[in-house]
Coordinates of C-alpha atoms in Angstrom, one line a residue:
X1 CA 103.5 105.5 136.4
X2 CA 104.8 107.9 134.0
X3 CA 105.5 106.9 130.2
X4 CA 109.1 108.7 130.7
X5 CA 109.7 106.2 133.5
X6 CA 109.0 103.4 131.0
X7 CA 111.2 104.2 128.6
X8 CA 114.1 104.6 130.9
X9 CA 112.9 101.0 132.3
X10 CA 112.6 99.8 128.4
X11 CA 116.5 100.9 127.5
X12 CA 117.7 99.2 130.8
X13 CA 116.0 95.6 129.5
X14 CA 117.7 96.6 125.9
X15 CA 120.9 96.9 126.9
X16 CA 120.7 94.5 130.2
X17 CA 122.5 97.1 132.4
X18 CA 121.9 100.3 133.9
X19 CA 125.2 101.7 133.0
X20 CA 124.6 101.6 129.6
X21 CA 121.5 102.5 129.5
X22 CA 121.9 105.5 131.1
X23 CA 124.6 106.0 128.4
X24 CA 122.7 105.8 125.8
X25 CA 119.5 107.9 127.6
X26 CA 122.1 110.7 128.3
X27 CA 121.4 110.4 132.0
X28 CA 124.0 109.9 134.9
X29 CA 123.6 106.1 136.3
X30 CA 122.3 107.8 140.0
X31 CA 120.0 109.2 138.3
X32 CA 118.6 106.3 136.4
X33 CA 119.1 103.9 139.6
X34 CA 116.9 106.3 141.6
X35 CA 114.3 106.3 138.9
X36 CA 114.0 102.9 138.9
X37 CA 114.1 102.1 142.5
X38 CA 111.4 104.8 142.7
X39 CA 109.3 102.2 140.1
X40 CA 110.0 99.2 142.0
X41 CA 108.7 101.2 145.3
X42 CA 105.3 102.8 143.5
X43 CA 104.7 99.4 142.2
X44 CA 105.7 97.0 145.4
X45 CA 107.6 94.5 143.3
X46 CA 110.9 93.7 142.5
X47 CA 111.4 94.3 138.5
X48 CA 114.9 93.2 138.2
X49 CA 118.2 91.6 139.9
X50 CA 121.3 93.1 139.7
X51 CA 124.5 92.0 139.0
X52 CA 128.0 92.7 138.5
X53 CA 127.9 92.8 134.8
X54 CA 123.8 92.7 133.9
X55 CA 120.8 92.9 135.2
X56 CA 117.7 89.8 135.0
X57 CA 114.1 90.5 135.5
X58 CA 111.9 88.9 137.8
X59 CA 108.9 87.3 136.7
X60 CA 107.2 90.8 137.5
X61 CA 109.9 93.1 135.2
X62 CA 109.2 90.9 132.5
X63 CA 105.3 91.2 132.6
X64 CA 106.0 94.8 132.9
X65 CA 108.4 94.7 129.6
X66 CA 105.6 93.0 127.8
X67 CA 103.1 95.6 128.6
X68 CA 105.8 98.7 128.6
X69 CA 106.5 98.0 124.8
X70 CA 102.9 97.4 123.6
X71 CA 102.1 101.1 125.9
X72 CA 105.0 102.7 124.0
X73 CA 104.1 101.1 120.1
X74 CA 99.9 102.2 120.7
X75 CA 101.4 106.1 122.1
X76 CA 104.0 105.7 118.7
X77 CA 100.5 105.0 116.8
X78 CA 98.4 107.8 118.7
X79 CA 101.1 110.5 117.8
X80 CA 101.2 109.3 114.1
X81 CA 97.7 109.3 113.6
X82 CA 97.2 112.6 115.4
X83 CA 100.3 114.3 113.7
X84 CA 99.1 114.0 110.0
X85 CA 97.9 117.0 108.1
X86 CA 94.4 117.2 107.1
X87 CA 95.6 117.2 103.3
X88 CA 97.5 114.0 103.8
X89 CA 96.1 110.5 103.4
X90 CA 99.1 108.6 104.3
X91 CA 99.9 106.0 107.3
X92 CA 100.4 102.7 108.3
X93 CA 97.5 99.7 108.0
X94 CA 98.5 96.8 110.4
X95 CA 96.7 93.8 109.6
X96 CA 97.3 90.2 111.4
X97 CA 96.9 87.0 109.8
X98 CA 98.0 83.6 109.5
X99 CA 99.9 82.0 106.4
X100 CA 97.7 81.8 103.6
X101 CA 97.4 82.8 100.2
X102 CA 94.6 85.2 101.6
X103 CA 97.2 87.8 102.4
X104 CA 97.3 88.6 98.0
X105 CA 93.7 90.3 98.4
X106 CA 95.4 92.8 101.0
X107 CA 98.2 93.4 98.7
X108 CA 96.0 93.6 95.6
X109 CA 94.4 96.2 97.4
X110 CA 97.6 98.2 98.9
X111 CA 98.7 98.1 95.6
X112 CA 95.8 99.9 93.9
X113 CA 95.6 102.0 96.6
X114 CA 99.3 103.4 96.9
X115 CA 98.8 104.3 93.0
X116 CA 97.3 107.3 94.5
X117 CA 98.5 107.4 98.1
X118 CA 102.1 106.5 98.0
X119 CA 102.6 107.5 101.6
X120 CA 100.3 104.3 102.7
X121 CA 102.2 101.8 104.2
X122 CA 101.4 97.7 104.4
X123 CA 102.5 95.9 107.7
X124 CA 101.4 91.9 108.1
X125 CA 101.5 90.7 111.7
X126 CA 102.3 87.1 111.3
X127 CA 99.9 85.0 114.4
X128 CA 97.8 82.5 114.7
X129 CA 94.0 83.5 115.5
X130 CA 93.8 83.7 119.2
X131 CA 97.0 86.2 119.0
X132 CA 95.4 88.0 116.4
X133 CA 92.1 88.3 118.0
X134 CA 94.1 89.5 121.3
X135 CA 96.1 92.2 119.5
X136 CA 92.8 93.3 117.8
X137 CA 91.2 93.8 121.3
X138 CA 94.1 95.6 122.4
X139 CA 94.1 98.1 119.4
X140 CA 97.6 96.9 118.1
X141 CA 96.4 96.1 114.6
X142 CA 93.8 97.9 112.5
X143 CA 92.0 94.3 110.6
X144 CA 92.6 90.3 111.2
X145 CA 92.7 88.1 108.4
X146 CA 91.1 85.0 110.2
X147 CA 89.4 81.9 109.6
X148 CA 86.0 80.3 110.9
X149 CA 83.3 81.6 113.3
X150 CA 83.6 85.6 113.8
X151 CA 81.6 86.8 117.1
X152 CA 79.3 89.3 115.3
X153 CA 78.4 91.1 118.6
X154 CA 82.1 92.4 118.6
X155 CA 83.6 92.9 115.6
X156 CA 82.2 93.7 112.2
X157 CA 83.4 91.8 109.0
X158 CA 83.5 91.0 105.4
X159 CA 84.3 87.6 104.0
X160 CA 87.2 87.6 101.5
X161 CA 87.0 86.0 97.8
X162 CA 89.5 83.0 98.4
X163 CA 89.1 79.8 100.0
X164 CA 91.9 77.7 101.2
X165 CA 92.6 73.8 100.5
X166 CA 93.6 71.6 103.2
X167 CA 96.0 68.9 102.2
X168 CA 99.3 67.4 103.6
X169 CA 102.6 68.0 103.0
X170 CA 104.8 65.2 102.9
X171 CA 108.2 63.8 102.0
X172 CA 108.2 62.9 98.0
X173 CA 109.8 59.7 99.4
X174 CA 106.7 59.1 101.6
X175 CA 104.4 56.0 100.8
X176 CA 101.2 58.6 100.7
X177 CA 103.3 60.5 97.9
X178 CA 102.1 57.8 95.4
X179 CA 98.4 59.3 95.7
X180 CA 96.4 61.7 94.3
X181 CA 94.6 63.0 97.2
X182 CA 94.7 61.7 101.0
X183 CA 91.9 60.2 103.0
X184 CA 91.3 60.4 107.2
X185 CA 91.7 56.5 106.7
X186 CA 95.1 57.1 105.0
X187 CA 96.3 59.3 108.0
X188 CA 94.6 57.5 111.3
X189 CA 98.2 55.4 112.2
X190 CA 100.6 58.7 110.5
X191 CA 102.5 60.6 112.5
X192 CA 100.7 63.8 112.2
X193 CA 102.5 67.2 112.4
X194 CA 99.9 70.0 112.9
X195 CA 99.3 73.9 113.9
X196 CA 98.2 74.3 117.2
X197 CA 94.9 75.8 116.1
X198 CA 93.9 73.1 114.0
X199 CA 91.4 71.5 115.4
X200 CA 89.6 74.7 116.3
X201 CA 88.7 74.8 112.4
X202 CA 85.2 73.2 111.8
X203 CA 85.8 71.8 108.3
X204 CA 88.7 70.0 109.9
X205 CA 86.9 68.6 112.6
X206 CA 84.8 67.3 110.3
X207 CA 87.2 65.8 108.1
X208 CA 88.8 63.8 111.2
X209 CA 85.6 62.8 112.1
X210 CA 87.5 60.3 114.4
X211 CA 88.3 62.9 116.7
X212 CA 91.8 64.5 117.7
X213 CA 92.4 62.1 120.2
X214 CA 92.6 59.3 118.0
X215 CA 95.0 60.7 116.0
X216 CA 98.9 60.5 116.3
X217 CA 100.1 63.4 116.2
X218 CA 103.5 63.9 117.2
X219 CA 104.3 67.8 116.7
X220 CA 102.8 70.7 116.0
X221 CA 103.7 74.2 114.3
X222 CA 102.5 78.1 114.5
X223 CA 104.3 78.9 111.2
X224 CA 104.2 76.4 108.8
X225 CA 107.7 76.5 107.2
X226 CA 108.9 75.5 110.6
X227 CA 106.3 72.4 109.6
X228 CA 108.1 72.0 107.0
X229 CA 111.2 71.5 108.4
X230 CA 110.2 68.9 110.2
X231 CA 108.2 67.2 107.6
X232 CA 112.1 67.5 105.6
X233 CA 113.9 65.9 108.4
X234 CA 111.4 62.9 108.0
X235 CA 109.3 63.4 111.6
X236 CA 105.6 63.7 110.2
X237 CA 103.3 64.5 107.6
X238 CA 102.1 67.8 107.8
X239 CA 98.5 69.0 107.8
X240 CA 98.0 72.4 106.1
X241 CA 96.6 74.5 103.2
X242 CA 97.9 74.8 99.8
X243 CA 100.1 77.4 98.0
X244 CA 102.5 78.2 101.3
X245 CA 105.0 76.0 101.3
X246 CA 107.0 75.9 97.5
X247 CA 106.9 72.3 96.4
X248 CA 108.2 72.8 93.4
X249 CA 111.1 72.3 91.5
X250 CA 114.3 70.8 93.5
X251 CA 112.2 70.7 96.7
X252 CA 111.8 67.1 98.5
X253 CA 108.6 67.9 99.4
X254 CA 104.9 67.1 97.8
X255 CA 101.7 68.2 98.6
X256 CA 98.8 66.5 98.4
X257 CA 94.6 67.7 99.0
X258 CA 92.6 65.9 101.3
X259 CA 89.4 63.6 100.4
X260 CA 86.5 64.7 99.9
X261 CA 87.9 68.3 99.3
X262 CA 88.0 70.6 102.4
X263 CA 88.3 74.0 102.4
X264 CA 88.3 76.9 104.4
X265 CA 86.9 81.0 104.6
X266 CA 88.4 83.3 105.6
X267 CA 87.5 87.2 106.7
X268 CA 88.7 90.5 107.8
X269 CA 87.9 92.0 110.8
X270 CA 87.9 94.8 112.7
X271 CA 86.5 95.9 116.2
X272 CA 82.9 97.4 115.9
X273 CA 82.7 101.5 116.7
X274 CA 86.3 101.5 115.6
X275 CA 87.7 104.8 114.6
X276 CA 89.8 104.6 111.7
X277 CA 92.4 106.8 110.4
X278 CA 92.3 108.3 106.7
X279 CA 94.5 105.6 105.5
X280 CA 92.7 102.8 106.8
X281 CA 89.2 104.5 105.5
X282 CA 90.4 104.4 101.9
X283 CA 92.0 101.0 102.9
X284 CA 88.8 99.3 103.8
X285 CA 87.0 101.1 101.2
X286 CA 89.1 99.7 98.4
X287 CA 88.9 96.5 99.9
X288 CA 85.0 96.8 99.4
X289 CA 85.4 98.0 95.8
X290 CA 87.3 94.8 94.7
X291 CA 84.8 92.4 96.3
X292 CA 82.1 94.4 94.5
X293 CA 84.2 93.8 91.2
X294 CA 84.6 90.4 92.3
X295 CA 80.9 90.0 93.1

């Protein structure tokens, strides 16, 4: 399978049709059609159905688009990395993490560190942690900003100077909204909006000590301003950390920390033997100078 062949098999999913694909690759449509039959036949699968006007792909084309794009992005990565000059520190630094107020120590750091390498670039890969962990084993991000248990034997680590406070969010309307701080006992017969990791945090286990399956909850979230949005429209109270969603000012929303106070660390991580680039050398160093500071 050639990396030429995926391209052309990338612009026909883009434009959903061969015709104008092979517009826009500067090919004639034979040509293109022949190519991608010769695909379908190396791989024994059908990759997509054609019609009059656009093509669909098969359960099989759209594994292969999945994998095709995440091929092409770490080849994009290889040929940036490789390509710099010896006497350039410049570059990208992909890091993944979920919402939190975390993310200010990696752009405290950027910050600092683009003072004196402007050509350093910041990118924030919004996932929960099993899709950050993933795209961290695959090499698609340098760190993950996570929370909880790291598995020591695979990646290595440094624990980050903020903590975050779990509370719920809720209408200002709501009954709860009258109190200072919320209790499991004030949430067991709530409907319960939460992110679909939730549970795999400790400290909230803990806090629910109950158990999840005496709880009602009747939605959950991966990014909590959808959470919100639900919590607006009057469907739940939603379980999350402080200082993401802005409850402030005109907003209809309140939040409010749970009782006794729960919070939770968080780290960066990377994959152990990992070989960095210049830019994400000076990145983690500076990272390790603040904490230092900070220590």
């Amino acid at each position: 399978m050639e990396l030429r062949v995926l391209q052309y098999f990338l612009a026909v999913t883009r434009e959903q049709s061969i015709s104008g694909a092979a517009q826009s690759l500067h090919l004639s449509q034979p040509t293109l059609s022949r190519q991608l039959k010769d695909l379908e036949e190396e791989l024994g699968k059908e990759l997509m159905i054609r019609g009059n006007r656009r093509i669909t792909l098969t359960e099989e084309g759209m594994i292969l688009r999945k994998r095709a794009e995440e091929i092409m992005e770490l080849v994009k990565k290889a040929e940036d990395e490789i390509s710099l000059s010896d006497d350039i520190i410049a570059g990208d630094i992909t890091v993944g993490t979920g919402e939190t107020d975390g993310v200010r120590f990696l752009a405290k750091a950027v910050k600092e560190l683009q003072r004196r390498y402007p050509l350093i670039h910041l990118h924030i890969v919004s996932g929960d942690k099993a899709a950050i962990i993933e795209q961290l084993d695959r090499g698609l991000i340098d760190f993950g900003l996570v929370f909880g248990d790291i598995e020591t034997s695979k990646y290595e680590c440094i624990q980050v100077p903020y903590k975050d406070t779990w509370g719920v969010i809720m209408r200002q309307d709501s009954p709860l909204a009258k109190k200072e701080t919320i209790t499991a006992e004030d949430l067991i017969d709530k409907p319960l909006i939460i992110s679909r990791q939730a549970f795999y945090n400790h400290e909230l286990r803990e806090f629910f000590s109950c158990g999840q399956d005496k709880l009602n909850i009747v939605a959950t979230y991966n990014l909590l301003f959808n959470g919100s949005l639900m919590v607006d429209e009057g469907i739940g109270y939603a379980i999350s950390f402080d200082k993401i969603i802005n409850v402030s000012g005109n907003s209809h929303l309140c939040f409010r920390p749970l009782e006794p106070k729960t919070e939770s660390n968080m780290s960066i991580l990377w994959k152990k033997y990992q070989v960095f680039t210049k830019a994400v050398e000076k990145f983690l160093q500076k990272l390790q100078e603040i904490l230092d500071i900070t220590n």
